[in-house]
């Protein structure tokens, strides 16, 4: 799956969590822009892991602060 496909799939997965309909760009942050709390992050990560059949460790989660970083990380894990 290439980066564009990963991006499209993640956009579909994030929609129910994006309560304020924030425009998603590479620089959109989960904490500030999307206002995800820790529970929302855990639920969203579970959705990503199930959809892509991957495991995102706690260390990886700590390094992923923006939407673009998430798309890049998931794309890399798919390879």
PDB file of C-alpha atoms in Angstrom:
ATOM      1  CA  UNK A   1       0.000   0.000   0.000  1.00  0.00           C
ATOM      2  CA  UNK A   2       1.511   3.346  -1.000  1.00  0.00           C
ATOM      3  CA  UNK A   3       1.453   6.563   1.028  1.00  0.00           C
ATOM      4  CA  UNK A   4      -1.596   7.954  -0.808  1.00  0.00           C
ATOM      5  CA  UNK A   5      -3.616   4.803  -0.056  1.00  0.00           C
ATOM      6  CA  UNK A   6      -2.541   4.882   3.603  1.00  0.00           C
ATOM      7  CA  UNK A   7      -3.499   8.569   3.793  1.00  0.00           C
ATOM      8  CA  UNK A   8      -6.966   7.897   2.352  1.00  0.00           C
ATOM      9  CA  UNK A   9      -7.611   5.007   4.714  1.00  0.00           C
ATOM     10  CA  UNK A  10      -6.457   6.956   7.784  1.00  0.00           C
ATOM     11  CA  UNK A  11      -8.677   9.906   6.781  1.00  0.00           C
ATOM     12  CA  UNK A  12     -11.646   7.526   6.789  1.00  0.00           C
ATOM     13  CA  UNK A  13     -10.634   6.114  10.182  1.00  0.00           C
ATOM     14  CA  UNK A  14     -10.073   9.497  11.801  1.00  0.00           C
ATOM     15  CA  UNK A  15     -13.407  10.998  10.702  1.00  0.00           C
ATOM     16  CA  UNK A  16     -15.429   9.754  13.715  1.00  0.00           C
ATOM     17  CA  UNK A  17     -12.729  11.083  16.077  1.00  0.00           C
ATOM     18  CA  UNK A  18     -12.480  14.503  14.370  1.00  0.00           C
ATOM     19  CA  UNK A  19     -15.379  16.057  16.302  1.00  0.00           C
ATOM     20  CA  UNK A  20     -14.606  19.640  15.240  1.00  0.00           C
ATOM     21  CA  UNK A  21     -14.095  18.717  11.565  1.00  0.00           C
ATOM     22  CA  UNK A  22     -10.536  20.058  11.621  1.00  0.00           C
ATOM     23  CA  UNK A  23      -8.880  20.128   8.191  1.00  0.00           C
ATOM     24  CA  UNK A  24      -6.209  17.425   8.089  1.00  0.00           C
ATOM     25  CA  UNK A  25      -2.808  18.500   6.832  1.00  0.00           C
ATOM     26  CA  UNK A  26       0.624  16.974   7.353  1.00  0.00           C
ATOM     27  CA  UNK A  27       1.162  19.411  10.229  1.00  0.00           C
ATOM     28  CA  UNK A  28      -2.162  18.836  12.019  1.00  0.00           C
ATOM     29  CA  UNK A  29      -1.391  17.845  15.611  1.00  0.00           C
ATOM     30  CA  UNK A  30      -3.400  15.304  17.557  1.00  0.00           C
ATOM     31  CA  UNK A  31      -3.053  17.023  20.939  1.00  0.00           C
ATOM     32  CA  UNK A  32      -3.554  20.671  19.965  1.00  0.00           C
ATOM     33  CA  UNK A  33      -5.455  20.803  16.672  1.00  0.00           C
ATOM     34  CA  UNK A  34      -7.655  17.723  17.053  1.00  0.00           C
ATOM     35  CA  UNK A  35      -7.718  17.969  20.863  1.00  0.00           C
ATOM     36  CA  UNK A  36      -7.332  14.203  21.343  1.00  0.00           C
ATOM     37  CA  UNK A  37      -7.113  13.154  24.976  1.00  0.00           C
ATOM     38  CA  UNK A  38      -5.284   9.996  26.036  1.00  0.00           C
ATOM     39  CA  UNK A  39      -8.399   7.812  25.783  1.00  0.00           C
ATOM     40  CA  UNK A  40      -9.175   9.059  22.285  1.00  0.00           C
ATOM     41  CA  UNK A  41      -5.579   8.394  21.255  1.00  0.00           C
ATOM     42  CA  UNK A  42      -5.803   4.809  22.537  1.00  0.00           C
ATOM     43  CA  UNK A  43      -9.097   4.199  20.718  1.00  0.00           C
ATOM     44  CA  UNK A  44      -7.779   5.739  17.502  1.00  0.00           C
ATOM     45  CA  UNK A  45      -4.515   3.763  17.670  1.00  0.00           C
ATOM     46  CA  UNK A  46      -6.545   0.561  18.111  1.00  0.00           C
ATOM     47  CA  UNK A  47      -8.519   1.417  14.961  1.00  0.00           C
ATOM     48  CA  UNK A  48      -5.291   2.034  13.013  1.00  0.00           C
ATOM     49  CA  UNK A  49      -3.722  -1.205  14.265  1.00  0.00           C
ATOM     50  CA  UNK A  50      -6.793  -3.251  13.326  1.00  0.00           C
ATOM     51  CA  UNK A  51      -7.210  -1.646   9.914  1.00  0.00           C
ATOM     52  CA  UNK A  52      -3.572  -2.057   8.889  1.00  0.00           C
ATOM     53  CA  UNK A  53      -2.771  -5.207  10.903  1.00  0.00           C
ATOM     54  CA  UNK A  54       0.185  -3.516  12.615  1.00  0.00           C
ATOM     55  CA  UNK A  55       1.316  -2.802  16.172  1.00  0.00           C
ATOM     56  CA  UNK A  56       2.195   0.750  17.189  1.00  0.00           C
ATOM     57  CA  UNK A  57       4.293   0.669  20.355  1.00  0.00           C
ATOM     58  CA  UNK A  58       4.024   3.231  23.128  1.00  0.00           C
ATOM     59  CA  UNK A  59       7.443   4.596  22.128  1.00  0.00           C
ATOM     60  CA  UNK A  60       6.284   5.030  18.533  1.00  0.00           C
ATOM     61  CA  UNK A  61       3.089   6.728  19.731  1.00  0.00           C
ATOM     62  CA  UNK A  62       5.141   9.217  21.727  1.00  0.00           C
ATOM     63  CA  UNK A  63       7.100  10.154  18.590  1.00  0.00           C
ATOM     64  CA  UNK A  64       4.005  10.670  16.429  1.00  0.00           C
ATOM     65  CA  UNK A  65       2.641  14.161  17.045  1.00  0.00           C
ATOM     66  CA  UNK A  66       1.221  15.125  13.644  1.00  0.00           C
ATOM     67  CA  UNK A  67      -1.044  13.608  11.047  1.00  0.00           C
ATOM     68  CA  UNK A  68       1.804  13.524   8.510  1.00  0.00           C
ATOM     69  CA  UNK A  69       4.057  11.647  10.928  1.00  0.00           C
ATOM     70  CA  UNK A  70       1.304   9.067  11.441  1.00  0.00           C
ATOM     71  CA  UNK A  71       0.836   8.520   7.700  1.00  0.00           C
ATOM     72  CA  UNK A  72       4.603   8.176   7.247  1.00  0.00           C
ATOM     73  CA  UNK A  73       4.921   5.719  10.165  1.00  0.00           C
ATOM     74  CA  UNK A  74       2.040   3.513   9.000  1.00  0.00           C
ATOM     75  CA  UNK A  75       3.345   3.558   5.423  1.00  0.00           C
ATOM     76  CA  UNK A  76       6.771   2.475   6.664  1.00  0.00           C
ATOM     77  CA  UNK A  77       5.255  -0.324   8.789  1.00  0.00           C
ATOM     78  CA  UNK A  78       3.412  -1.611   5.724  1.00  0.00           C
ATOM     79  CA  UNK A  79       6.672  -2.150   3.807  1.00  0.00           C
TER      80      UNK A  79
END
